[in-house]
């Protein structure tokens, strides 16, 4: 990337909704794209109405310049928005090189990725990005059930998800995968849980985050719900789904989280070590021996 010189700015150039994973709360949020290049998943309202675009190099450089002066205590960078990995390889590499050069105290760069953006990068390109700081990718799997993946318009099959997830890991990049409890509704809950366990086991990521579906007004799924075509799970059905999913998931040493604010029962399990203990904890909650988070405290 050829960056031009510019005057020092005293703010970051944020546009639209800035969304980042909870674990990137203390990171420098460097917005290199606006919106999401897919923007078609039926449950997602994150970037509705936002036209996807890559921000100009001059603006990105200006934000790196701001971080060079004002973010010297933040050791991590998160590249926003929806799927920053979609940025063409040479350009993305140029941004990482600038981060390396100007923010040498940064130890890890992270970004959201989806199947499409991972497909667009070769293994060697991903390795090169990893060498220059890209240390973690956050990927929304949502479900490993092909019927549900199609229904929610995720744009990828479970096989493609497995291939792309494995590719990121083979490049040395850590993977944090998000799955959505309740996304298959009542009728496919069990299949969703078992198939998601199958795909997670095949990818074997470092982190899994299980979030509980919350309906967002304006999304196609919200409309289906309003028209009686989609049914939300009750808290105990949600827990049963989580239990089946964890039982079906075999990771070599991954951390399975279900402690997002939207979840009824916070779980943090190192698999396989904590599997039996976690399944017993869910059983206790199902038996009413542990209080679940009240509905009014569930918020994204
Ligand atoms: S879920 Fe992810 S890929 Fe799908 S529209 Fe939302 S941000 Fe884009």
Short mmCIF file of C-alpha atoms in Angstrom, two decimals, residues 12-18 31 33-35 50 53 55-56 59 81:
data_model
loop_
_atom_site.label_atom_id
_atom_site.label_comp_id
_atom_site.label_asym_id
_atom_site.label_seq_id
_atom_site.Cartn_x
_atom_site.Cartn_y
_atom_site.Cartn_z
CA UNK A 12 -10.51 8.15 14.78
CA UNK A 13 -12.75 8.12 11.71
CA UNK A 14 -15.59 5.86 12.77
CA UNK A 15 -18.66 5.40 10.56
CA UNK A 16 -21.90 3.54 11.29
CA UNK A 17 -22.17 0.73 13.86
CA UNK A 18 -18.85 -0.25 15.38
CA UNK A 31 -12.16 0.54 11.15
CA UNK A 33 -14.26 -1.36 6.15
CA UNK A 34 -17.79 -0.07 6.67
CA UNK A 35 -20.58 -2.65 6.96
CA UNK A 50 -25.12 0.17 5.40
CA UNK A 53 -17.09 -0.34 1.34
CA UNK A 55 -12.22 2.85 3.61
CA UNK A 56 -9.63 4.92 1.73
CA UNK A 59 -8.21 7.58 6.27
CA UNK A 81 -16.23 -3.92 10.46
#
